[in-house]
Tab-separated table of C-alpha atoms in Angstrom:
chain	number	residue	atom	x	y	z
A	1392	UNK	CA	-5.040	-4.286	17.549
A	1393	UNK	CA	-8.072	-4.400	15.120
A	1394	UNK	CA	-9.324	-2.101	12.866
A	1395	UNK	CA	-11.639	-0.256	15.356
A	1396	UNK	CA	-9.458	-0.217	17.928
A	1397	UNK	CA	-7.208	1.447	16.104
A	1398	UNK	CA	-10.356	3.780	15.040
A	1399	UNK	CA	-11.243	4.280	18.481
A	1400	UNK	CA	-7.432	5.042	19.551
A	1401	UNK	CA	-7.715	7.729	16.602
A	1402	UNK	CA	-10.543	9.489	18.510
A	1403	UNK	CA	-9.089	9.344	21.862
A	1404	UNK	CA	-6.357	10.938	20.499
A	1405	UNK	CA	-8.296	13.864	18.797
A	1406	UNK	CA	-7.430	12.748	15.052
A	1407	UNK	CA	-10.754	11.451	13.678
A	1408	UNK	CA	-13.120	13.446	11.844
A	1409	UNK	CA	-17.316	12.166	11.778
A	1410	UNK	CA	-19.710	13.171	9.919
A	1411	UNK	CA	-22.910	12.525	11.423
A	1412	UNK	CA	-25.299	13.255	8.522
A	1413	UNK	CA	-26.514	11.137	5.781
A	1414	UNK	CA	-24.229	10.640	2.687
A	1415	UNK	CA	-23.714	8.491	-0.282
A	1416	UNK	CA	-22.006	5.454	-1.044
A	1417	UNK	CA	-22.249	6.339	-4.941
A	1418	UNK	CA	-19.412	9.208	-5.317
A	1419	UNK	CA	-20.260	11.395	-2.230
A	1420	UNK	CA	-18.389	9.297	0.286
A	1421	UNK	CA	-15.246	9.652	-2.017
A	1422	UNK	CA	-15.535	12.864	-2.955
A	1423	UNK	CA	-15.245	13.364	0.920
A	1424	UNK	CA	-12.517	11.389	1.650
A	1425	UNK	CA	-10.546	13.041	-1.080
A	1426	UNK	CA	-11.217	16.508	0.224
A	1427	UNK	CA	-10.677	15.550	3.567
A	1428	UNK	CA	-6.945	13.568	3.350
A	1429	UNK	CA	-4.496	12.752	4.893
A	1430	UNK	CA	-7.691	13.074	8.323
A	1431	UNK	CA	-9.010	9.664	8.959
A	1432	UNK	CA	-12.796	9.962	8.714
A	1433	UNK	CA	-16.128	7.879	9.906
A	1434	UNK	CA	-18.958	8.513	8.198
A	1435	UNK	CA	-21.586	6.987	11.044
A	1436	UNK	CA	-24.680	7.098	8.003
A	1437	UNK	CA	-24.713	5.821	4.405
A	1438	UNK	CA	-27.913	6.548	2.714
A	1439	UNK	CA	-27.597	2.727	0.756
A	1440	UNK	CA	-26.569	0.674	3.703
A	1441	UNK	CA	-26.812	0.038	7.533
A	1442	UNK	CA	-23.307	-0.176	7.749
A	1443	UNK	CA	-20.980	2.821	8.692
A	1444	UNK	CA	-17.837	3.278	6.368
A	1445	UNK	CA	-14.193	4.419	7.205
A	1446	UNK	CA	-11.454	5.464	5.528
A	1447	UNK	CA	-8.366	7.982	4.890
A	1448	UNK	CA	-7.223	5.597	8.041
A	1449	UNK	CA	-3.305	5.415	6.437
A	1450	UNK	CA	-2.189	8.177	4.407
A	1451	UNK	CA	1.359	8.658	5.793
A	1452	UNK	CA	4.356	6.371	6.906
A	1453	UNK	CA	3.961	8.800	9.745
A	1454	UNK	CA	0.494	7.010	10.525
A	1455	UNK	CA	1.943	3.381	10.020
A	1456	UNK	CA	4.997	4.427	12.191
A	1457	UNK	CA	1.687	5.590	15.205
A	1458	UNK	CA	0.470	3.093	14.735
A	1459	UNK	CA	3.472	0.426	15.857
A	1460	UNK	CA	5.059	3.138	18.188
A	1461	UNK	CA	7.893	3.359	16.181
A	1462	UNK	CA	9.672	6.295	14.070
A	1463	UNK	CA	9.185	6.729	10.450
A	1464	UNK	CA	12.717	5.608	10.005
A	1465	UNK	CA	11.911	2.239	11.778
A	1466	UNK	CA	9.108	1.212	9.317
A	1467	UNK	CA	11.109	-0.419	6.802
A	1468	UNK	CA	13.467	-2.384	9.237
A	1469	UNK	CA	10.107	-3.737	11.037
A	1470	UNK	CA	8.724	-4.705	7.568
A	1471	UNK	CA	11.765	-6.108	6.690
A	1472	UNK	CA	12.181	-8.085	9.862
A	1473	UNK	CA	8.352	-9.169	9.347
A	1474	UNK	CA	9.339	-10.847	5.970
A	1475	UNK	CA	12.305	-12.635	7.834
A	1476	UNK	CA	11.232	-13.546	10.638
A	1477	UNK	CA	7.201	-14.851	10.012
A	1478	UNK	CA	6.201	-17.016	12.701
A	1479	UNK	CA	2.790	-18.792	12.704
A	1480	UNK	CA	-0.653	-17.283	14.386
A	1481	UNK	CA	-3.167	-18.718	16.712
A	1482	UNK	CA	-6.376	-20.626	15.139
A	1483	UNK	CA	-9.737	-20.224	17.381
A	1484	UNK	CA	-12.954	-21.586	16.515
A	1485	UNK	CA	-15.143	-18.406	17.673
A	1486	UNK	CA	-14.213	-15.384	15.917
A	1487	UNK	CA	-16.027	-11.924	16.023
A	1488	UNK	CA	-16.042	-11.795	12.195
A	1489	UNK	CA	-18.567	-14.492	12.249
A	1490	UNK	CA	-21.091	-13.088	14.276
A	1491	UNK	CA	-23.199	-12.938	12.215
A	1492	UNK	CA	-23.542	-15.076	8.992
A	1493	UNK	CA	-25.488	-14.922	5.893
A	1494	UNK	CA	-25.785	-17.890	3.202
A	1495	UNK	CA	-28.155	-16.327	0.873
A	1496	UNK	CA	-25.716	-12.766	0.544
A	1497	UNK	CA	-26.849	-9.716	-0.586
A	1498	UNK	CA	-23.921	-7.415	-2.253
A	1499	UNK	CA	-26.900	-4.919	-2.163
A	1500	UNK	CA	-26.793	-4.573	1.241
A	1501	UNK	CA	-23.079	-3.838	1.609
A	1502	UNK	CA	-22.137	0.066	1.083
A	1503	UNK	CA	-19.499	-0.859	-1.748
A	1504	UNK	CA	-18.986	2.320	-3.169
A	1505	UNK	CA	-19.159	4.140	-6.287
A	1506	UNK	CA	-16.053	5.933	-6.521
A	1507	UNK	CA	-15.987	7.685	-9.642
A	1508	UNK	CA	-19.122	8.473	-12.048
A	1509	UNK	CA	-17.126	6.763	-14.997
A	1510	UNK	CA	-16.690	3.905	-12.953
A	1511	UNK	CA	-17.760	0.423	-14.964
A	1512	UNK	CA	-19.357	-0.441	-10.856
A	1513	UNK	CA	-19.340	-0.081	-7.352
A	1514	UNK	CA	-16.298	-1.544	-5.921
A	1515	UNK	CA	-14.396	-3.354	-3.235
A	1516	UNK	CA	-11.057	-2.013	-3.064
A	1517	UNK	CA	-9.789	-2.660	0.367
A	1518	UNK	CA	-10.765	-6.102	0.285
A	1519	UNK	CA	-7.518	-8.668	1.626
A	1520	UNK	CA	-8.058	-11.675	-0.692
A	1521	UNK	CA	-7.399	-15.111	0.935
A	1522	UNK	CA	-6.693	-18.199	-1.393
A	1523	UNK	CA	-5.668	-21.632	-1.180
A	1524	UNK	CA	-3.311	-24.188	-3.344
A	1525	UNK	CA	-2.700	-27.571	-2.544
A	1526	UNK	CA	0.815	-27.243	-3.143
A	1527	UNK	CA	1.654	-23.769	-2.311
A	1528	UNK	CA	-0.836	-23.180	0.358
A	1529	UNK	CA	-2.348	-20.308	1.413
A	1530	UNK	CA	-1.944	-16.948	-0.141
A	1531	UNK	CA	-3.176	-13.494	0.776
A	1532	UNK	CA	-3.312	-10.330	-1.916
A	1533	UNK	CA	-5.443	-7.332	-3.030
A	1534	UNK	CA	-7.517	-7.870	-5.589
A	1535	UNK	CA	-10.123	-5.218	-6.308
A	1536	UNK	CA	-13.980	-6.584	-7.242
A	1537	UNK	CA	-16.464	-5.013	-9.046
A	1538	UNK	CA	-20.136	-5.992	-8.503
A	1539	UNK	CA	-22.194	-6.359	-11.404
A	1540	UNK	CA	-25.081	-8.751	-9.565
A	1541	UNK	CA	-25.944	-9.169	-5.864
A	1542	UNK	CA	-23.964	-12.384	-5.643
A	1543	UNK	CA	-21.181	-12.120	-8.297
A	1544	UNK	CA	-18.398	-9.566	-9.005
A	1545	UNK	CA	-15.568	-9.270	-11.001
A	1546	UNK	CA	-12.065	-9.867	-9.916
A	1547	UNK	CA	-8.811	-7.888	-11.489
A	1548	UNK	CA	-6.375	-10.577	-10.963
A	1549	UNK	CA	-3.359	-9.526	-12.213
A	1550	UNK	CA	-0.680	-11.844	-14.678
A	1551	UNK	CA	1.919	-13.340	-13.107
A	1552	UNK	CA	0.922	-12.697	-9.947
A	1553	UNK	CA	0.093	-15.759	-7.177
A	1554	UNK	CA	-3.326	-15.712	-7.603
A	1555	UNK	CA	-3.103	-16.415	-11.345
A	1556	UNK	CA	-1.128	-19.328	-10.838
A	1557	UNK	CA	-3.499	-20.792	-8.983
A	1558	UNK	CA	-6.477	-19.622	-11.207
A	1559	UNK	CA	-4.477	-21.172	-14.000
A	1560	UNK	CA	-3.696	-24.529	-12.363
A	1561	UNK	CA	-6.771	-25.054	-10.724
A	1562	UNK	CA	-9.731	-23.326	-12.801
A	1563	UNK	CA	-11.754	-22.949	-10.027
A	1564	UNK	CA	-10.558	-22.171	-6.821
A	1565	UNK	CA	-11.856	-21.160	-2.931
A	1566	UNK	CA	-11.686	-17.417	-1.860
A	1567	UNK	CA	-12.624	-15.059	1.191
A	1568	UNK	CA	-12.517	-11.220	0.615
A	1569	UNK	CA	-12.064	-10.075	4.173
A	1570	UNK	CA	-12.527	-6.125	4.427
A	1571	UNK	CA	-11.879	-4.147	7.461
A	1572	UNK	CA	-8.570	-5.711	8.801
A	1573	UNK	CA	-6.085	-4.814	11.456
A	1574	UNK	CA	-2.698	-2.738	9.296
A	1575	UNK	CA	-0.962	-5.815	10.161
A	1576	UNK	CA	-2.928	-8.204	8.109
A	1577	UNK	CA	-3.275	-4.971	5.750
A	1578	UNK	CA	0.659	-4.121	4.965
A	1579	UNK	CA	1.181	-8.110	4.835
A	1580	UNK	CA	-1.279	-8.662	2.306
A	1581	UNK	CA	0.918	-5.904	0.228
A	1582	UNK	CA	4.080	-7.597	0.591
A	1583	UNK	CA	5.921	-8.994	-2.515
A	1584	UNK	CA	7.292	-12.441	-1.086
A	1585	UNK	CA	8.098	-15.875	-2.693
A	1586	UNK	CA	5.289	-18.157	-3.947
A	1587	UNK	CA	4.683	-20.202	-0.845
A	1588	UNK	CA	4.847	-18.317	1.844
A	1589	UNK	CA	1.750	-17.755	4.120
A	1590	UNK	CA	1.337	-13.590	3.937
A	1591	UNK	CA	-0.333	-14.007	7.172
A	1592	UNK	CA	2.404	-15.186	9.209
A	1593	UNK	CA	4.337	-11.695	8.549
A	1594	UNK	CA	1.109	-10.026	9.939
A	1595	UNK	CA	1.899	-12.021	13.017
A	1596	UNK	CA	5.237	-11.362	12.882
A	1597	UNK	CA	3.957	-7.848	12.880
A	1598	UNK	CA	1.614	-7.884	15.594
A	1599	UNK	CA	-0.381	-11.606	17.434
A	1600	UNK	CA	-3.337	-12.483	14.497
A	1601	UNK	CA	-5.638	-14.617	15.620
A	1602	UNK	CA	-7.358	-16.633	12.790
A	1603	UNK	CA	-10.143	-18.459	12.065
A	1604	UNK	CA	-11.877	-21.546	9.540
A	1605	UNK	CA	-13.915	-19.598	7.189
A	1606	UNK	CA	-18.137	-20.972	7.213
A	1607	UNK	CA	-18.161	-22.283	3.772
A	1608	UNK	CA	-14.678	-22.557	1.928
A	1609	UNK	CA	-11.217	-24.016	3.852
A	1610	UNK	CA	-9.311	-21.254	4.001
A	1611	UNK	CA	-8.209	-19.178	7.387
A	1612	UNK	CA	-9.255	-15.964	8.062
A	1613	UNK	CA	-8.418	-13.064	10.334
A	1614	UNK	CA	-10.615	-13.547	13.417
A	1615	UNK	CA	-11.000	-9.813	14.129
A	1616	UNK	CA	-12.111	-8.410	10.567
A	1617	UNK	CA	-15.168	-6.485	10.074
A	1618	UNK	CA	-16.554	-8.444	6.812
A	1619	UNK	CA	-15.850	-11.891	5.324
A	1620	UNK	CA	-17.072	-12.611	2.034
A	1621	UNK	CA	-16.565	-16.320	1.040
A	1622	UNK	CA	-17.266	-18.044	-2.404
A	1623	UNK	CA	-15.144	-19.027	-5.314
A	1624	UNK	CA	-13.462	-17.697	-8.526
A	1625	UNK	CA	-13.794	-19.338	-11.829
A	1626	UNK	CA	-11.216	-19.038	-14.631
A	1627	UNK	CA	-13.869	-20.131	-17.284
A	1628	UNK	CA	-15.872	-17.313	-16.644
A	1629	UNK	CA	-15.261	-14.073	-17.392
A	1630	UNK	CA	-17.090	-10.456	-16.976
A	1631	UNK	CA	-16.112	-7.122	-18.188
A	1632	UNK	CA	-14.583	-5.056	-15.655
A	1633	UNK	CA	-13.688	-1.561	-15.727
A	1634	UNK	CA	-12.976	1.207	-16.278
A	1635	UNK	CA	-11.272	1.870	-12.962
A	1636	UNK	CA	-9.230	4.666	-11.383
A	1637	UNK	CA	-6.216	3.145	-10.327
A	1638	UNK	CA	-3.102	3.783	-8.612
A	1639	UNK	CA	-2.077	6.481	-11.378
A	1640	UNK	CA	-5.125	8.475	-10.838
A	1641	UNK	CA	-5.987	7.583	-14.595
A	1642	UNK	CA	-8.465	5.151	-15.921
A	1643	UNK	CA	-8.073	1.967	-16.183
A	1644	UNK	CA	-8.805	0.020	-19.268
A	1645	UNK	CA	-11.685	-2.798	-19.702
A	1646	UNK	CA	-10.946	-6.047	-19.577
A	1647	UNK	CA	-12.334	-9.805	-19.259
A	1648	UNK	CA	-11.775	-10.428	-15.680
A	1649	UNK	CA	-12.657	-13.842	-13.411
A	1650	UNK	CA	-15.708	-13.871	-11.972
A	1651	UNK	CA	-16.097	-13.959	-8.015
A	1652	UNK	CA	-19.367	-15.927	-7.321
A	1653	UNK	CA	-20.583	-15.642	-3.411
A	1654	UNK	CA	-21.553	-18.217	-1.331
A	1655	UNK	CA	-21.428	-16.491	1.885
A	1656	UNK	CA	-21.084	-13.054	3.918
A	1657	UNK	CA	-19.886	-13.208	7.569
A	1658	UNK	CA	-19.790	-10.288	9.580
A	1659	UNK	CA	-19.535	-8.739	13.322
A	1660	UNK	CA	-22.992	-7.740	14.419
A	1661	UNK	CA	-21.893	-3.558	14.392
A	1662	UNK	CA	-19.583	-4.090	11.127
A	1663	UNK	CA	-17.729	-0.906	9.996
A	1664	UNK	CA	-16.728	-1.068	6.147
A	1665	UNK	CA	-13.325	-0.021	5.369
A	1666	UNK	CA	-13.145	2.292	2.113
A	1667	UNK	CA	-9.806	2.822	0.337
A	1668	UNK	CA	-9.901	5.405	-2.293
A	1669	UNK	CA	-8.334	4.792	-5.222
A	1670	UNK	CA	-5.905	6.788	-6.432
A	1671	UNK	CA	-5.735	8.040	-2.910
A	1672	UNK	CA	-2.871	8.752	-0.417
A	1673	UNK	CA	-3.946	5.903	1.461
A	1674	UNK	CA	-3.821	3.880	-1.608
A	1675	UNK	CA	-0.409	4.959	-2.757
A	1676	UNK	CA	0.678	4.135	0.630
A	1677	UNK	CA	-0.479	0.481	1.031
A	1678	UNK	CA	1.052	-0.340	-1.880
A	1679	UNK	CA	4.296	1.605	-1.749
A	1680	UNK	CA	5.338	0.852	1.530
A	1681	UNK	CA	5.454	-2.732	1.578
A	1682	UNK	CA	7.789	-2.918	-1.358
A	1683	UNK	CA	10.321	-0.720	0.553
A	1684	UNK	CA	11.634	-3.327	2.601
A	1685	UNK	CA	12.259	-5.688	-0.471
A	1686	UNK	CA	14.363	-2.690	-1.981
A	1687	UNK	CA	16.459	-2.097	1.111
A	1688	UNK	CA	16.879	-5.606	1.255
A	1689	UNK	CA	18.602	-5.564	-2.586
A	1690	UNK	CA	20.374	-2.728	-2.319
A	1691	UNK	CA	21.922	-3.927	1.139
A	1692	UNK	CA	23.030	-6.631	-0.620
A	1693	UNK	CA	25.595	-4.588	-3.186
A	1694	UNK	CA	25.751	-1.100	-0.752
A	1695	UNK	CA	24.916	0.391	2.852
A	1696	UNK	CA	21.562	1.364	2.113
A	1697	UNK	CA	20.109	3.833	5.148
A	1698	UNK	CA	16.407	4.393	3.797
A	1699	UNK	CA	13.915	4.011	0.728
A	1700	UNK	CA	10.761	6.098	-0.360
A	1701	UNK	CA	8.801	5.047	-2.898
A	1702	UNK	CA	7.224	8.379	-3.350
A	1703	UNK	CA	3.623	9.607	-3.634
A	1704	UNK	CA	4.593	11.808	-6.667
A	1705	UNK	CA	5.820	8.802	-8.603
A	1706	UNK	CA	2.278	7.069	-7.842
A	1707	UNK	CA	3.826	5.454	-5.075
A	1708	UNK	CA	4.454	2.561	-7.296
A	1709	UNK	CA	6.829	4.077	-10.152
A	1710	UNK	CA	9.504	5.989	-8.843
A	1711	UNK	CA	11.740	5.025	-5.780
A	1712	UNK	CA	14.618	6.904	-4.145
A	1713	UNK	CA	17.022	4.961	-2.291
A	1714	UNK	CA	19.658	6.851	0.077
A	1715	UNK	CA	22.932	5.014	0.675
A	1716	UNK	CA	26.296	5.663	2.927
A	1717	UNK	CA	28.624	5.791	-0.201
A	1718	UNK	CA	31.770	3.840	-0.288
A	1719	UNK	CA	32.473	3.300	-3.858
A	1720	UNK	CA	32.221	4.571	-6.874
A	1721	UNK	CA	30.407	1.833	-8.347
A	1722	UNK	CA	27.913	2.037	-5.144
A	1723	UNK	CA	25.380	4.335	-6.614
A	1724	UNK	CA	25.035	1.668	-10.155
A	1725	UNK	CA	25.098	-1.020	-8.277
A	1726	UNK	CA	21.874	0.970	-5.712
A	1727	UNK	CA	20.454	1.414	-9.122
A	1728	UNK	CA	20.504	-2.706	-9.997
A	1729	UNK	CA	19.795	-3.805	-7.025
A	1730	UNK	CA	16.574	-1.310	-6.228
A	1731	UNK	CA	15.044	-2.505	-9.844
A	1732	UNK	CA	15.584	-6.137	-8.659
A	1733	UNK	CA	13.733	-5.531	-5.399
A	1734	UNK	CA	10.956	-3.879	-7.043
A	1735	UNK	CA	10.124	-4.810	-10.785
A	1736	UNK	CA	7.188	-2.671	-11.321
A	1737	UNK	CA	9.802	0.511	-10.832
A	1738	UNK	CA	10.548	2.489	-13.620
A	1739	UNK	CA	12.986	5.404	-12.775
A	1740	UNK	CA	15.092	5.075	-9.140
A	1741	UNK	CA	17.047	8.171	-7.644
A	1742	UNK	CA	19.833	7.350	-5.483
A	1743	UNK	CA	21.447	9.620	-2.782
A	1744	UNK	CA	23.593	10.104	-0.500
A	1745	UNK	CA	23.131	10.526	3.374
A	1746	UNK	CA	22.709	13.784	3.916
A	1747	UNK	CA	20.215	14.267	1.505
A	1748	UNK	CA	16.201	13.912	3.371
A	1749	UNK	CA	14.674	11.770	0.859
A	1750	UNK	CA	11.228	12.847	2.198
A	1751	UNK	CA	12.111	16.443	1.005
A	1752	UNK	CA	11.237	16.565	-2.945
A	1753	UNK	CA	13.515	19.992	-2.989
A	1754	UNK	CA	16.385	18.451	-1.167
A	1755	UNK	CA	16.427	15.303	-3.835
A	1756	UNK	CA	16.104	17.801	-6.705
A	1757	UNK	CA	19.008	19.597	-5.406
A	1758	UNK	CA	20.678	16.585	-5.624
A	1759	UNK	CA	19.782	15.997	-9.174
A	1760	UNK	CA	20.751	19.855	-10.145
A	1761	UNK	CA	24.009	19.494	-8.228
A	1762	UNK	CA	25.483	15.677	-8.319
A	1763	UNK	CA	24.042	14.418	-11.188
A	1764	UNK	CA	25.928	14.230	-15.054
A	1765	UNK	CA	23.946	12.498	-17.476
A	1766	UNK	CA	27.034	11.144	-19.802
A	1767	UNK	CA	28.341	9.160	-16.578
A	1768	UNK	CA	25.454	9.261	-14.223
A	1769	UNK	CA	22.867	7.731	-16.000
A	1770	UNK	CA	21.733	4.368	-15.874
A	1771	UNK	CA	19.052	2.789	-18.825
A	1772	UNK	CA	17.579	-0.277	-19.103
A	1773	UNK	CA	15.790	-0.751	-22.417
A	1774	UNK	CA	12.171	-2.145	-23.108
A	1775	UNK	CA	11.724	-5.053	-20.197
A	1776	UNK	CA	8.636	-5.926	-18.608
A	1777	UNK	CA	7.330	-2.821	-16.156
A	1778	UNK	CA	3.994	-2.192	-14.664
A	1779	UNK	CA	0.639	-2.918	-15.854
A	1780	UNK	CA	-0.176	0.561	-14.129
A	1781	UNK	CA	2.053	2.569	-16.226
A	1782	UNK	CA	0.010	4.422	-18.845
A	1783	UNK	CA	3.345	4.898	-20.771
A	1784	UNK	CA	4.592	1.402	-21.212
A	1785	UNK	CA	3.776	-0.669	-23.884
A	1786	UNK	CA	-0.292	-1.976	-24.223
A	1787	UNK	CA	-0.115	-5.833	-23.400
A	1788	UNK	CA	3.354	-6.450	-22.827
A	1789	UNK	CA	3.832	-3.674	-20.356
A	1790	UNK	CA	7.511	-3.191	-21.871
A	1791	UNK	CA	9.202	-0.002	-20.201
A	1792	UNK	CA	12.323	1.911	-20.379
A	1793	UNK	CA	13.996	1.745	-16.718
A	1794	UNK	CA	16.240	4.625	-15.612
A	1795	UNK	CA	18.596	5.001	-13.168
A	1796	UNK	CA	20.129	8.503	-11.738
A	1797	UNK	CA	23.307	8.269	-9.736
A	1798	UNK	CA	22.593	11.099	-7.671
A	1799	UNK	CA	25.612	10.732	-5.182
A	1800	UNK	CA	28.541	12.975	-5.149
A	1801	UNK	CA	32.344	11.878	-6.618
A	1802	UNK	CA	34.064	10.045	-3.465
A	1803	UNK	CA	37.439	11.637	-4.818
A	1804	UNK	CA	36.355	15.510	-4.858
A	1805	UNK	CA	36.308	17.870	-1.725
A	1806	UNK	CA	33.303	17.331	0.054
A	1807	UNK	CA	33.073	20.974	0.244
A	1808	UNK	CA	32.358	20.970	-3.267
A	1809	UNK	CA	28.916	19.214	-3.438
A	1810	UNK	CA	27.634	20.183	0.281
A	1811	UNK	CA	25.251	22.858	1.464
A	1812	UNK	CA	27.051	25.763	3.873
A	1813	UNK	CA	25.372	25.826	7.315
A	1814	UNK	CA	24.068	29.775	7.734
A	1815	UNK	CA	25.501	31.336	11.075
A	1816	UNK	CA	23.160	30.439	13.886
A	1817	UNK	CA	21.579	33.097	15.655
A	1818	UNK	CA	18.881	33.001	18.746
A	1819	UNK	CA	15.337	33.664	19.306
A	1820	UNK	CA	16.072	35.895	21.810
A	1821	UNK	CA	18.070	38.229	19.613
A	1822	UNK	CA	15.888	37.955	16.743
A	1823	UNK	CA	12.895	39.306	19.398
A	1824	UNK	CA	15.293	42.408	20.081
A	1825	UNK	CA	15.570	43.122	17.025
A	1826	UNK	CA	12.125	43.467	16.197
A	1827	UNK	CA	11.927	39.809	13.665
A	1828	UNK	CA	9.918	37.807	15.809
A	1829	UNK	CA	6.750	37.707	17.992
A	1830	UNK	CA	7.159	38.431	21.286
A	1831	UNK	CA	5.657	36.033	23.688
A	1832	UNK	CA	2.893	36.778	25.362
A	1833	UNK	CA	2.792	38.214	28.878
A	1834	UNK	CA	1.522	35.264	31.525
């Protein structure tokens, strides 16, 4: 399914909000958005552009789990399986993302937005970033742009990542910025896999992806995206970018970032833009969720793991609780290991047992108030590399303090001891005779 089809499927079904009237692409559109989430909205006119803009499309697992017809509790396995079991897509030669194409682009005519008035630009944030290595082959990742010209921006490329290795290697090397892709392509892109492996085969693992030869660099693209943006990145050239609001909802430093010179835009001939607001729900979610499946996978490895929520309230990025089917006492350490392994960027994991709903912030602090003993319980890992996203950690080297909480209870003391008393039950019915609930209404 593409992106509009899953737009249109959103309408059908009553869950899309428009807004018909004119609006902004610096600040209003975001403001919006943010007042408006976890509701997908289209915004049919931007005062700026010709093109209408979407967003809010992902906020919840809920919407990812709609979205494949699955339950919530499915998502990970799915992922998971994705990773596994990648299988290669189909290449055509006419793609709707090349309706139309433009070799003198225009950035100006896009409606990249301004998200925040501190902002050091108008950015791309939901763009999927598609490179190649001779070696490695091809690689897909996000990588948000800032535009500072109508042909160049500048591209956060993170150390260590993929992309750097190839900036590093190569100096100079091919990119298309596709925007408005199917989730598939989307939740792929997020993945944290081996150097190597084609990010685009797990969308098609996900779902069929049809791809296509980009117009002016070699590199494969998804044939159903709304926007293509093809050109190159040059390590020798660098551009402030920044400050940004990033996952953390705090601002971003400056920094000396690759530039991103254009050489062409390809596009459908209606082309919707896809916004993703930083700091967002739906940007906490795209980059949470595909690291859960690389945690269950860990932790499976040392203990039954059931589920894993990288939560919104730890930026979706930070904090992760894992729930496992205890068998040993060394289980819930071992969670702890494992989950830090599977995720590196984590700074402070929670693990629980099975009855606890790890989607239930009370029913986890419970946990905590009511399992948990810090002088046996606690797990630290001392100053090691954590995330570049972590206002906390260390400037430049991004050294953290990782912490574990053992949140299960003892496997030798009555279970009574550490679970919650189910209340008597009692009906509806008798609760409406006694005057403590609404009566229904007469038909």
């Amino acid at each position: 399914m593409s992106l509009r089809d899953y737009i249109h499927q959103l309408e059908a079904q009553g869950r899309l909000m428009r807004i018909t009237q004119a609006v902004s692409k610096q600040n209003e559109i975001a403001a919006i958005l943010k007042a408006c989430e976890p509701h997908p909205v289209l915004f049919e006119k931007v005062a700026e552009s010709r093109f209408p803009v979407a967003g809010n499309l992902f906020c919840t697992k809920e919407s990812i789990a709609r979205y494949f017809a699955i339950q919530k509790r499915e998502v990970i396995p799915l992922l998971a399986r994705a990773i596994d079991e990648r299988s290669p897509y189909q290449v055509v030669e006419e793609a709707a993302c090349q309706e139309v194409v433009e070799l003198a682009p225009d950035l100006e005519a896009l409606p990249i937005l301004g998200h925040f008035p501190g902002d050091g630009g108008n950015y791309i944030t939901s763009g999927v970033t598609l490179a190649r290595h001779p070696v490695y082959g091809q690689n897909a990742d996000f990588h948000r742009c800032m535009q500072f010209s109508r042909d160049e921006m500048a591209m956060r490329v993170v150390a260590s990542r993929h992309f750097d290795r190839f900036l590093d290697e190569l100096g100079e090397v091919e990119v298309a910025v596709c925007v408005g892709n199917a989730p598939s392509v989307l939740l792929a892109a997020a993945t944290s896999v081996e150097l190597g492996v084609d990010e685009l085969e797990i969308a098609n693992a996900l779902e069929p992806l049809k791809v296509t030869p980009a117009r002016t660099v070699d590199l494969l693209v998804p044939a159903d995206c709304e926007f293509v943006l093809e050109g190159t990145v040059s390590s020798a050239r660098r551009h402030a970018e920044g400050p940004f609001v990033d996952l953390t909802e705090t601002q971003d430093v400056v920094r000396q970032e690759p530039v991103f010179t254009l050489k062409a835009i390809t596009h459908r001939q209606d082309a919707l833009w896809q916004a993703l607001l930083p700091g967002g729900l739906e940007h906490k979610l795209l980059m949470g969720a595909p690291r859960e499946p690389t945690i269950f996978r860990e932790v499976s490895r040392v203990a039954r793991c059931l589920d894993v929520n990288i939560t919104p309230g730890g930026c979706s990025w930070l904090h992760v609780i894992v729930q496992i089917d205890k068998r040993s006492e060394e289980d819930g350490r071992n969670a702890i290991l494992a989950a830090i392994k599977g995720h590196r960027s984590c700074k402070h994991v929670f693990v629980v047992d099975a009855d606890i709903d790890i989607y239930n912030p009370e029913e986890v602090e419970w946990a905590f108030a009511t399992r948990f003993q810090g002088d046996r319980s606690l797990h630290i890992q001392a100053r090691e590399r954590g995330s570049s996203l972590d206002p906390s950690a260390e400037p430049d080297t991004c050294l953290t303090t990782k912490i574990g909480f053992d949140l299960t209870r003892p496997l030798h003391a009555p279970k009574t001891q550490f679970s919650k008393v189910s209340y008597p039950p009692i009906d509806a019915q008798r609760l409406q005779e006694l005057g403590l609930a609404p009566q229904e209404p007469a038909t």
